PDB file of C-alpha atoms in Angstrom:
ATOM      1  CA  UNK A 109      48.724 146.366 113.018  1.00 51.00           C
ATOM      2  CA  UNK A 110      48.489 142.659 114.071  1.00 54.00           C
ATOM      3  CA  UNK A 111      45.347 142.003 116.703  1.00 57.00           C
ATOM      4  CA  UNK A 112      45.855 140.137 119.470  1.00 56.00           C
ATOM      5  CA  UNK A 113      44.640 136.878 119.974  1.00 54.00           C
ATOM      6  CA  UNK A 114      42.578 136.018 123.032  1.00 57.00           C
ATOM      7  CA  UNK A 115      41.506 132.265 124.209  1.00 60.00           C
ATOM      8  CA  UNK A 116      38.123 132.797 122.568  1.00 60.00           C
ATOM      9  CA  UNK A 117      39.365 133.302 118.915  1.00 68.00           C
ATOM     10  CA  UNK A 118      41.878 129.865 119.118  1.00 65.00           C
ATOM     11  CA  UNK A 119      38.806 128.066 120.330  1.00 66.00           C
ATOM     12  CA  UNK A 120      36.608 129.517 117.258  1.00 68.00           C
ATOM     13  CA  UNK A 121      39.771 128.822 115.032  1.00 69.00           C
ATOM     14  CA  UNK A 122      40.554 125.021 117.122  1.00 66.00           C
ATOM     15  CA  UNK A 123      36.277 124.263 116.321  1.00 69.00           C
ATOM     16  CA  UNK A 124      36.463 125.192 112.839  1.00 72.00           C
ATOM     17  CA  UNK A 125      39.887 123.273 111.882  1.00 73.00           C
ATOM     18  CA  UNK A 126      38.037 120.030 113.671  1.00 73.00           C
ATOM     19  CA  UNK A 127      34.422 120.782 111.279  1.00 74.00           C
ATOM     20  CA  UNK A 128      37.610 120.883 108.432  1.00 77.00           C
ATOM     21  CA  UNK A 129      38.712 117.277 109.276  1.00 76.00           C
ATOM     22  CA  UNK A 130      35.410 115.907 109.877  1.00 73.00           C
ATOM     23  CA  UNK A 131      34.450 117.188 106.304  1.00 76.00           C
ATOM     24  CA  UNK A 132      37.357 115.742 104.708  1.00 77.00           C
ATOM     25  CA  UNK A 133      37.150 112.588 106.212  1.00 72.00           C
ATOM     26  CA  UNK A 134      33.719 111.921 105.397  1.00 72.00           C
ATOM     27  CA  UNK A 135      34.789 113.415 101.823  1.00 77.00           C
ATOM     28  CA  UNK A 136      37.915 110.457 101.555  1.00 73.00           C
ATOM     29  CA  UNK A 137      35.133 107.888 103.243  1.00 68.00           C
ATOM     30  CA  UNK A 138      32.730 108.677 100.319  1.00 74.00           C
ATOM     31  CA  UNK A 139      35.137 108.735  97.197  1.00 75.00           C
ATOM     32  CA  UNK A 140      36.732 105.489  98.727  1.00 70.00           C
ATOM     33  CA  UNK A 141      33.376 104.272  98.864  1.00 68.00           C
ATOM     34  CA  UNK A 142      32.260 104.806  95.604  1.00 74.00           C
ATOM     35  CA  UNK A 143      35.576 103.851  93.545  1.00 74.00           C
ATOM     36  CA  UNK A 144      35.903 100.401  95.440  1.00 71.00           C
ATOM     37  CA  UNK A 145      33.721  97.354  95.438  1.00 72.00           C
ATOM     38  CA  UNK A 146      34.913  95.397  98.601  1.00 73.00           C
ATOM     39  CA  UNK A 147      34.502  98.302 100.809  1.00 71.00           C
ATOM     40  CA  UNK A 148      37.638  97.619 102.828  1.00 74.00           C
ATOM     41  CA  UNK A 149      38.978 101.247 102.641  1.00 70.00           C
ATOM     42  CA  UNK A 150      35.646 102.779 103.540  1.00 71.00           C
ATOM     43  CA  UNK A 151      35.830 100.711 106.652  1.00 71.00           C
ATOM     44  CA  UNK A 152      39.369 101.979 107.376  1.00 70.00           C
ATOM     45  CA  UNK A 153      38.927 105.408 106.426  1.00 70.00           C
ATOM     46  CA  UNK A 154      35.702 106.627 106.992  1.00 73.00           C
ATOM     47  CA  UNK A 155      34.420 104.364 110.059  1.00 77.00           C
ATOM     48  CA  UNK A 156      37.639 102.998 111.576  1.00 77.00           C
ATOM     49  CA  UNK A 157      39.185 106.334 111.522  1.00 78.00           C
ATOM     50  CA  UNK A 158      35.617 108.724 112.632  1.00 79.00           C
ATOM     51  CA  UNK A 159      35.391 106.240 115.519  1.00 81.00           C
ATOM     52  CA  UNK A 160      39.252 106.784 116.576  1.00 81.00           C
ATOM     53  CA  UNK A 161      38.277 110.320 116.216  1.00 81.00           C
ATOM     54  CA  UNK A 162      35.474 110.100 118.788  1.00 82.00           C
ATOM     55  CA  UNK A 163      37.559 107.852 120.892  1.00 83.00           C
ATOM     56  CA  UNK A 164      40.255 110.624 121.310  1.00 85.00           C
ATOM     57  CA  UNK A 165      37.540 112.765 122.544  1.00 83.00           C
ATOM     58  CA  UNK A 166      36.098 112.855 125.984  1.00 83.00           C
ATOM     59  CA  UNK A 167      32.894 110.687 126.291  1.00 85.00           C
ATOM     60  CA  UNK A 168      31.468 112.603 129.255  1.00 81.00           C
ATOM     61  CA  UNK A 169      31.863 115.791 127.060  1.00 81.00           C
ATOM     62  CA  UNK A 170      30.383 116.010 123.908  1.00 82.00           C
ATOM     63  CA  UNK A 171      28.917 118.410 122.051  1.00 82.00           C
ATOM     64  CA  UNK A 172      25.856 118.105 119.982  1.00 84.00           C
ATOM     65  CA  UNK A 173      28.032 117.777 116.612  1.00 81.00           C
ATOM     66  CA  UNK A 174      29.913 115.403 118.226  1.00 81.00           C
ATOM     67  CA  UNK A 175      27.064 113.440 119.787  1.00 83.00           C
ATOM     68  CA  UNK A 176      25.207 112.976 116.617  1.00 83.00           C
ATOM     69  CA  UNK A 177      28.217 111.624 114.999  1.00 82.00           C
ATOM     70  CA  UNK A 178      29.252 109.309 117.965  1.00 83.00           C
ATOM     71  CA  UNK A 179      25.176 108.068 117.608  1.00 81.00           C
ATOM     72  CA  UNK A 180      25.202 108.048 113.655  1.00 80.00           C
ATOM     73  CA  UNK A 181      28.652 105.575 113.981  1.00 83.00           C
ATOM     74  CA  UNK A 182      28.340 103.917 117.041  1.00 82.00           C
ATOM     75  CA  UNK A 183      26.294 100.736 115.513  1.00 80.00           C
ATOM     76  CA  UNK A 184      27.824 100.805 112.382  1.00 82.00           C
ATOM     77  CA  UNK A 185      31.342 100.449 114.992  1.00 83.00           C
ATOM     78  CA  UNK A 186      29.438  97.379 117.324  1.00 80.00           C
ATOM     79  CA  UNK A 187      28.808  95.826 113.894  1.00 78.00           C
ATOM     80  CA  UNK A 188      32.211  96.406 112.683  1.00 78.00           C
ATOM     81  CA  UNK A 189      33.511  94.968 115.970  1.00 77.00           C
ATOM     82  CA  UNK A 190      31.331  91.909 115.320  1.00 74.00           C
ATOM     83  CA  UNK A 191      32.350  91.107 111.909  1.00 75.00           C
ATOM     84  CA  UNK A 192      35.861  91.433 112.291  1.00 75.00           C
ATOM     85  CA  UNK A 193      35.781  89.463 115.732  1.00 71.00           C
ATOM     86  CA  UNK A 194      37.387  92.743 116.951  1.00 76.00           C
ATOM     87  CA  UNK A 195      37.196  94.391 120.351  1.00 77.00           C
ATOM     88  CA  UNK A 196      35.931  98.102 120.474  1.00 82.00           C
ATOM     89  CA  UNK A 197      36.075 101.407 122.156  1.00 85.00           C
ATOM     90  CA  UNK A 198      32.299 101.585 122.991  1.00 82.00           C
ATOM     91  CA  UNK A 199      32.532  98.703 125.333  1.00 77.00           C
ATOM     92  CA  UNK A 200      34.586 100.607 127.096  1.00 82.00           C
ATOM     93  CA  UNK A 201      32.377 102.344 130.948  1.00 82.00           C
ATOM     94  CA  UNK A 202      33.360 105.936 130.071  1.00 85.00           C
ATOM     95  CA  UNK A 203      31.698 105.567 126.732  1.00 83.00           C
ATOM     96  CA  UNK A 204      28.929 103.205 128.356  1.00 77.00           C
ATOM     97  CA  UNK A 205      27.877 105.444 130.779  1.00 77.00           C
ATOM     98  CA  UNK A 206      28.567 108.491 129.132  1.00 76.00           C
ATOM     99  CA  UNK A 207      26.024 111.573 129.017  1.00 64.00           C
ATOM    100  CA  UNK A 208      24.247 111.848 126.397  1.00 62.00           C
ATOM    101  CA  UNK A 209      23.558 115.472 124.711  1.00 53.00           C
ATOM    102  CA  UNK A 210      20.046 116.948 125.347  1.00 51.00           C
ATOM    103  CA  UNK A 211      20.759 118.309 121.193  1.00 47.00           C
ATOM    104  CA  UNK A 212      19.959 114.674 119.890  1.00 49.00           C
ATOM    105  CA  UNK A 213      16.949 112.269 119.951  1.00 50.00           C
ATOM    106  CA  UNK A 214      17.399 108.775 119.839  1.00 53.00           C
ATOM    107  CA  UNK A 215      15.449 106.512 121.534  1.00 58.00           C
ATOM    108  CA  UNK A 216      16.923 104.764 124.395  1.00 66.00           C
ATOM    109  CA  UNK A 217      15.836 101.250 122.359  1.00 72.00           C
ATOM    110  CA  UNK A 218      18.347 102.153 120.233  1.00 72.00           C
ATOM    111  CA  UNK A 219      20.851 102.661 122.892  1.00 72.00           C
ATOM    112  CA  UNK A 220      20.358  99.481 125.115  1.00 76.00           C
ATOM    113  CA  UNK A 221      20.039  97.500 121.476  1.00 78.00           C
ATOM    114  CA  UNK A 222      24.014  98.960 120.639  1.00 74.00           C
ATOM    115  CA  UNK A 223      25.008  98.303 124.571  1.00 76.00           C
ATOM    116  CA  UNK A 224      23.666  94.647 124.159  1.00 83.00           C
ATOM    117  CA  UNK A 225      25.290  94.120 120.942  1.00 79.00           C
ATOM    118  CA  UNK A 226      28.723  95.480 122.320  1.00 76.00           C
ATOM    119  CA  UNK A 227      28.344  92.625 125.018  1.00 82.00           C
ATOM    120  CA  UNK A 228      27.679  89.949 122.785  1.00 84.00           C
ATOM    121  CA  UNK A 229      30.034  90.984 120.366  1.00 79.00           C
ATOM    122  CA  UNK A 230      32.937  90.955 123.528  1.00 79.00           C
ATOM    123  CA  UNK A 231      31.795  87.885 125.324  1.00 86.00           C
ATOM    124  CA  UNK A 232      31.676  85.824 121.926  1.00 82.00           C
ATOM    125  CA  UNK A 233      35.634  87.210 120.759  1.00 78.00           C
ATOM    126  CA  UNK A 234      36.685  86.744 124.653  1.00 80.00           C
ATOM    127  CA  UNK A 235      34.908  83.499 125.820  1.00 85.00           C
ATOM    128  CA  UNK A 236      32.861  82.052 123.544  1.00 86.00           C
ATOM    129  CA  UNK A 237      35.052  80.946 120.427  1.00 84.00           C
ATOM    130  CA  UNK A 238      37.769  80.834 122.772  1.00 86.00           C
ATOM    131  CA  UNK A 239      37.124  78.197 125.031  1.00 90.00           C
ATOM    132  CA  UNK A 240      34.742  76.353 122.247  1.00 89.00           C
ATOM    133  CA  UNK A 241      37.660  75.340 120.012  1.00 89.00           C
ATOM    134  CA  UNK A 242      39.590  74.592 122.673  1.00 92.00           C
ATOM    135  CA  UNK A 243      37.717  71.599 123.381  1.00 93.00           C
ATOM    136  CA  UNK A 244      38.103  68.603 120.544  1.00 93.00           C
ATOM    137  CA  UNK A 245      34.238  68.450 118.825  1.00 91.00           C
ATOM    138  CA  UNK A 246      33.487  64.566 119.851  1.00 93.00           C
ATOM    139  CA  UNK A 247      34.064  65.742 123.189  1.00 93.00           C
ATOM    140  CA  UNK A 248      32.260  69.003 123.548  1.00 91.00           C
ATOM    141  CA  UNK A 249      28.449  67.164 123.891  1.00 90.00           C
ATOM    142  CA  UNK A 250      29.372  66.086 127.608  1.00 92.00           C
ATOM    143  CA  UNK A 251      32.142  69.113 128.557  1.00 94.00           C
ATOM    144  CA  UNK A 252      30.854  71.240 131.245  1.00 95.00           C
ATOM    145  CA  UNK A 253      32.207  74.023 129.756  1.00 94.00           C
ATOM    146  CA  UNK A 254      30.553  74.144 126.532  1.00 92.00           C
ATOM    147  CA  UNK A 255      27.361  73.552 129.190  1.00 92.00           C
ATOM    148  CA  UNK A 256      28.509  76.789 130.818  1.00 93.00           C
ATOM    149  CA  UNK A 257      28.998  78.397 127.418  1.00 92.00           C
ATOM    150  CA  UNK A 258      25.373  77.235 126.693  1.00 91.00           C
ATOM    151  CA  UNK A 259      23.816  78.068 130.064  1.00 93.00           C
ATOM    152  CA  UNK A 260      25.617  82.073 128.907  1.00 92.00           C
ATOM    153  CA  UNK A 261      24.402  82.279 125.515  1.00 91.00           C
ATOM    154  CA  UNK A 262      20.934  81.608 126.882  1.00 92.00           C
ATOM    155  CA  UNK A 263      20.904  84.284 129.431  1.00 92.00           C
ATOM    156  CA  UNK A 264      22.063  86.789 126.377  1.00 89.00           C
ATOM    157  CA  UNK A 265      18.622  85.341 124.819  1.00 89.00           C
ATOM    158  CA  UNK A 266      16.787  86.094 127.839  1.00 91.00           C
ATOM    159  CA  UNK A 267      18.056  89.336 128.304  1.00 89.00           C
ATOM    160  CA  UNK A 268      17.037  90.061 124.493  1.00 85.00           C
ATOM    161  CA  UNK A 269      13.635  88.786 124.654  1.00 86.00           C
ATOM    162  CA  UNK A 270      12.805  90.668 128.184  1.00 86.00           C
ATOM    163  CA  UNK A 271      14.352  93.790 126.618  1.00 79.00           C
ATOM    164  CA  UNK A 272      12.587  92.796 123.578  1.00 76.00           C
ATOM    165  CA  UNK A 273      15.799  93.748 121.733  1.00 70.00           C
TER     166      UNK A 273
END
């Protein structure tokens, strides 16, 4: 005799296939990690692909599994972003303003530290090196743009030293 099955059990049975792909990523992450040198397929594989994971998910939503692996990745993704001159998910105001879990602990440091890194990371890709190469370099000591560009990167300074990021 086959049981029925109610909304409860394909939730129990939806949870635990999700814990099976979280395992198995971070299983593929660390064999990845171990057997290369350059790192490159770690960085696709375990962070590229656990942060597309979270993405998918709602940011106002999480659960405390989920929350400790959005907190555990989320710098490791700004500094991804930053290296690779990349944009990024966390920048985006769902994920910015999103609630955090009462489950986890971090200090809020740590959170305005990631939300400031984001923004430099965003401004730099988006204004910064754009409009700086733009401009030939014997003529960038007297553009008012690069001023501008200056006058920005020193308010980012600012903010980090009132912060004390």
């Amino acid at each position: 005799m086959r049981r029925a099955v109610g909304p409860l059990d394909k939730r129990k049975r939806v949870t635990r296939c999700q814990s099976c792909v979280k395992r198995r990523i971070k299983c593929q992450g660390l064999f990845e990690l171990m057997s290369e040198t350059s790192g490159e397929r770690w960085i696709k594989h375990m962070l590229y692909g656990t942060c597309r994971i979270l993405q998918s998910k709602d940011p106002g939503n999480l659960g405390p599994l989920s929350e400790r692996l959005f907190e555990a990745f989320s710098l490791l993704e700004a500094s991804r972003a930053i290296i690779y001159g990349e944009s990024t998910f966390l920048f985006q105001d769902s994920w910015m303003k999103r609630n955090k879990s009462s489950a986890t602990d971090s200090s809020d440091s740590m959170e305005a530290m990631l939300g400031f890194l984001v923004r430099v990371s965003m401004w730099s890709k988006s204004s910064f090196f754009y409009h700086l190469e733009a401009i030939p370099s014997r003529l960038r000591a007297s553009n008012p743009t690069v001023q501008l560009l200056t006058l920005q990167a020193r308010y980012f300074q600012v903010e980090a030293e009132r912060k004390d990021i």
